[in-house]
C-alpha cells in the first residue's frame, strides 16, 4: 500500500491511498479540521466526492477504525500502535500463568516488564484502570500499554514459564 501526501497551500493536506483493487482513496484534511473523502477508480481518473466529515466526527471515526473501541480478536495477541514506540496490546491470561491469583502489585508487572495494565476484561465485565490490589484471574484479557520490548517481556511473563 502506498500513500501519497501533498500540501494544498491555503487549504491543508491531501493523502491518496492506493487500494488493493487499484482504486485510490483521497482524503483532504482542511486547515479548519474538515475532512473530505473522495474516491478515484484509477490514478488518472477524476475524483468523486464520497462524503465530508467535521474534525470531531473524523477523529471519532478514526478511533473506531483503529480499534480503540473494539478490537477484533483473531489471535492470542492484538496490537494497536499509539505512537511509533507505544502500543496498546491485549493478552489472554493463560490459566497456567504464574500471575493467576496474584494482585497486580504482587506480580510487580511494571517493575518486571515496564508495561502498565490499563484495563481487564473478565467475561462481560471490564475493569477500567484496575488498582494495584486487583487480583488477576485465569482467562482475563489484560489490556496493557508499553513499548514493543516491554510488551514482548510481558508476553513472556504471562506465558506460564515464570518470565525471564
Short mmCIF file of C-alpha atoms in Angstrom, two decimals:
data_model
loop_
_atom_site.label_atom_id
_atom_site.label_comp_id
_atom_site.label_asym_id
_atom_site.label_seq_id
_atom_site.Cartn_x
_atom_site.Cartn_y
_atom_site.Cartn_z
CA UNK A 1 0.00 0.00 0.00
CA UNK A 2 1.38 3.34 -0.98
CA UNK A 3 0.20 6.63 0.49
CA UNK A 4 0.93 9.83 -1.35
CA UNK A 5 0.95 13.05 0.66
CA UNK A 6 0.86 16.57 -0.74
CA UNK A 7 0.38 20.06 0.62
CA UNK A 8 -2.58 22.08 -0.51
CA UNK A 9 -1.42 25.66 0.16
CA UNK A 10 -4.07 27.63 2.00
CA UNK A 11 -6.27 24.53 2.29
CA UNK A 12 -4.40 21.76 4.19
CA UNK A 13 -3.07 18.33 3.17
CA UNK A 14 -4.10 15.68 0.69
CA UNK A 15 -3.46 11.99 1.10
CA UNK A 16 -4.02 9.43 -1.65
CA UNK A 17 -4.10 5.82 -0.58
CA UNK A 18 -3.66 3.09 -3.17
CA UNK A 19 -6.24 0.41 -2.50
CA UNK A 20 -5.81 -3.25 -3.30
CA UNK A 21 -8.07 -3.13 -6.35
CA UNK A 22 -6.20 -0.25 -7.98
CA UNK A 23 -8.64 2.39 -6.83
CA UNK A 24 -7.49 5.32 -4.74
CA UNK A 25 -8.96 6.80 -1.59
CA UNK A 26 -8.32 10.54 -1.39
CA UNK A 27 -8.52 12.29 1.95
CA UNK A 28 -8.32 16.07 2.08
CA UNK A 29 -7.73 17.47 5.54
CA UNK A 30 -8.55 21.17 5.64
CA UNK A 31 -6.78 23.56 7.98
CA UNK A 32 -10.19 24.03 9.63
CA UNK A 33 -10.26 20.32 10.54
CA UNK A 34 -12.90 19.37 7.99
CA UNK A 35 -12.15 16.18 6.05
CA UNK A 36 -13.36 15.40 2.55
CA UNK A 37 -13.22 11.84 1.29
CA UNK A 38 -13.01 11.15 -2.43
CA UNK A 39 -12.68 8.01 -4.48
CA UNK A 40 -10.80 7.59 -7.77
CA UNK A 41 -11.32 4.49 -9.87
CA UNK A 42 -7.74 4.79 -11.12
CA UNK A 43 -4.72 7.04 -10.68
CA UNK A 44 -5.51 9.48 -13.51
CA UNK A 45 -9.31 9.46 -13.13
CA UNK A 46 -11.29 12.34 -11.72
CA UNK A 47 -12.16 12.13 -8.06
CA UNK A 48 -15.72 11.56 -6.92
CA UNK A 49 -16.62 13.02 -3.54
CA UNK A 50 -17.96 10.32 -1.24
CA UNK A 51 -18.61 12.29 1.97
CA UNK A 52 -17.42 15.07 4.24
CA UNK A 53 -16.76 14.99 7.99
CA UNK A 54 -16.26 17.58 10.71
CA UNK A 55 -12.98 17.45 12.63
CA UNK A 56 -14.67 15.97 15.70
CA UNK A 57 -16.53 13.28 13.76
CA UNK A 58 -13.43 12.40 11.71
CA UNK A 59 -11.42 11.88 14.90
CA UNK A 60 -14.15 9.72 16.40
CA UNK A 61 -14.41 7.57 13.28
CA UNK A 62 -10.60 7.38 13.16
CA UNK A 63 -10.50 5.86 16.64
CA UNK A 64 -13.18 3.36 15.66
CA UNK A 65 -11.24 2.35 12.55
CA UNK A 66 -8.08 2.00 14.58
CA UNK A 67 -9.81 -0.31 17.01
CA UNK A 68 -9.82 1.85 20.13
CA UNK A 69 -13.41 0.84 20.92
CA UNK A 70 -13.40 -2.71 19.68
CA UNK A 71 -10.51 -4.80 18.56
CA UNK A 72 -11.43 -7.96 16.68
CA UNK A 73 -9.58 -10.81 18.34
CA UNK A 74 -8.30 -13.31 15.80
CA UNK A 75 -5.22 -14.44 17.62
CA UNK A 76 -3.76 -14.57 21.08
CA UNK A 77 -2.14 -11.20 20.56
CA UNK A 78 -3.66 -7.93 19.39
CA UNK A 79 -1.61 -4.81 18.88
CA UNK A 80 -2.59 -1.19 18.43
CA UNK A 81 0.04 1.47 17.94
CA UNK A 82 -0.47 4.74 19.83
CA UNK A 83 2.78 6.28 18.62
CA UNK A 84 5.82 4.92 16.81
CA UNK A 85 7.05 3.49 20.10
CA UNK A 86 3.97 2.99 22.28
CA UNK A 87 1.46 0.18 21.88
CA UNK A 88 -1.79 -0.99 23.43
CA UNK A 89 -1.93 -4.76 23.43
CA UNK A 90 -4.46 -7.34 24.55
CA UNK A 91 -3.33 -10.58 26.14
CA UNK A 92 -5.30 -13.53 27.38
CA UNK A 93 -4.08 -14.75 30.74
CA UNK A 94 -3.45 -18.47 30.46
CA UNK A 95 -4.78 -20.48 33.44
CA UNK A 96 -1.26 -21.91 33.85
CA UNK A 97 0.34 -18.47 34.17
CA UNK A 98 2.15 -17.72 37.40
CA UNK A 99 0.21 -14.43 37.56
CA UNK A 100 -3.15 -16.10 38.15
CA UNK A 101 -4.25 -15.39 41.71
CA UNK A 102 -1.72 -12.59 42.24
CA UNK A 103 -2.62 -8.94 42.60
CA UNK A 104 -1.09 -6.52 40.12
CA UNK A 105 1.10 -5.20 42.95
CA UNK A 106 2.27 -8.69 43.97
CA UNK A 107 3.07 -9.58 40.37
CA UNK A 108 5.23 -6.41 40.05
CA UNK A 109 4.28 -6.23 36.40
CA UNK A 110 5.51 -2.71 35.78
CA UNK A 111 8.78 -3.34 37.59
CA UNK A 112 9.39 -6.63 35.77
CA UNK A 113 8.29 -5.67 32.27
CA UNK A 114 7.69 -1.92 32.01
CA UNK A 115 4.06 -2.23 30.87
CA UNK A 116 1.02 -0.91 32.69
CA UNK A 117 -2.26 -2.78 32.83
CA UNK A 118 -4.89 -0.20 31.86
CA UNK A 119 -7.94 -2.48 31.76
CA UNK A 120 -9.01 -6.05 32.39
CA UNK A 121 -11.87 -7.76 30.62
CA UNK A 122 -13.27 -10.55 32.75
CA UNK A 123 -16.16 -12.21 30.98
CA UNK A 124 -18.67 -9.48 30.20
CA UNK A 125 -17.20 -7.14 32.82
CA UNK A 126 -14.49 -4.57 32.05
CA UNK A 127 -12.33 -3.29 34.90
CA UNK A 128 -11.09 0.07 33.65
CA UNK A 129 -7.93 1.33 35.33
CA UNK A 130 -7.60 -1.59 37.76
CA UNK A 131 -5.87 -0.72 41.03
CA UNK A 132 -2.75 -2.49 42.31
CA UNK A 133 -4.89 -4.69 44.59
CA UNK A 134 -6.84 -6.15 41.67
CA UNK A 135 -6.33 -9.92 41.56
CA UNK A 136 -5.60 -11.45 38.18
CA UNK A 137 -7.75 -14.40 37.17
CA UNK A 138 -7.42 -17.17 34.62
CA UNK A 139 -8.74 -16.20 31.20
CA UNK A 140 -8.68 -12.47 31.96
CA UNK A 141 -7.97 -10.36 28.92
CA UNK A 142 -5.32 -7.87 30.01
CA UNK A 143 -5.03 -4.58 28.14
CA UNK A 144 -1.53 -3.18 28.54
CA UNK A 145 0.39 -0.11 27.38
CA UNK A 146 4.12 -0.13 26.77
CA UNK A 147 6.83 -0.03 24.18
CA UNK A 148 7.42 -3.02 21.90
CA UNK A 149 10.19 -4.56 24.02
CA UNK A 150 8.19 -4.14 27.22
CA UNK A 151 5.16 -5.78 25.61
CA UNK A 152 7.33 -8.70 24.49
CA UNK A 153 8.67 -9.03 28.03
CA UNK A 154 5.11 -9.05 29.33
CA UNK A 155 4.11 -11.69 26.79
CA UNK A 156 6.96 -13.85 28.04
CA UNK A 157 5.95 -13.24 31.66
CA UNK A 158 2.35 -14.32 31.15
CA UNK A 159 3.37 -17.31 29.09
CA UNK A 160 3.37 -19.52 32.16
CA UNK A 161 7.13 -20.02 32.09
CA UNK A 162 7.81 -17.73 35.04
CA UNK A 163 9.12 -14.87 32.95
CA UNK A 164 12.71 -14.20 32.13
#
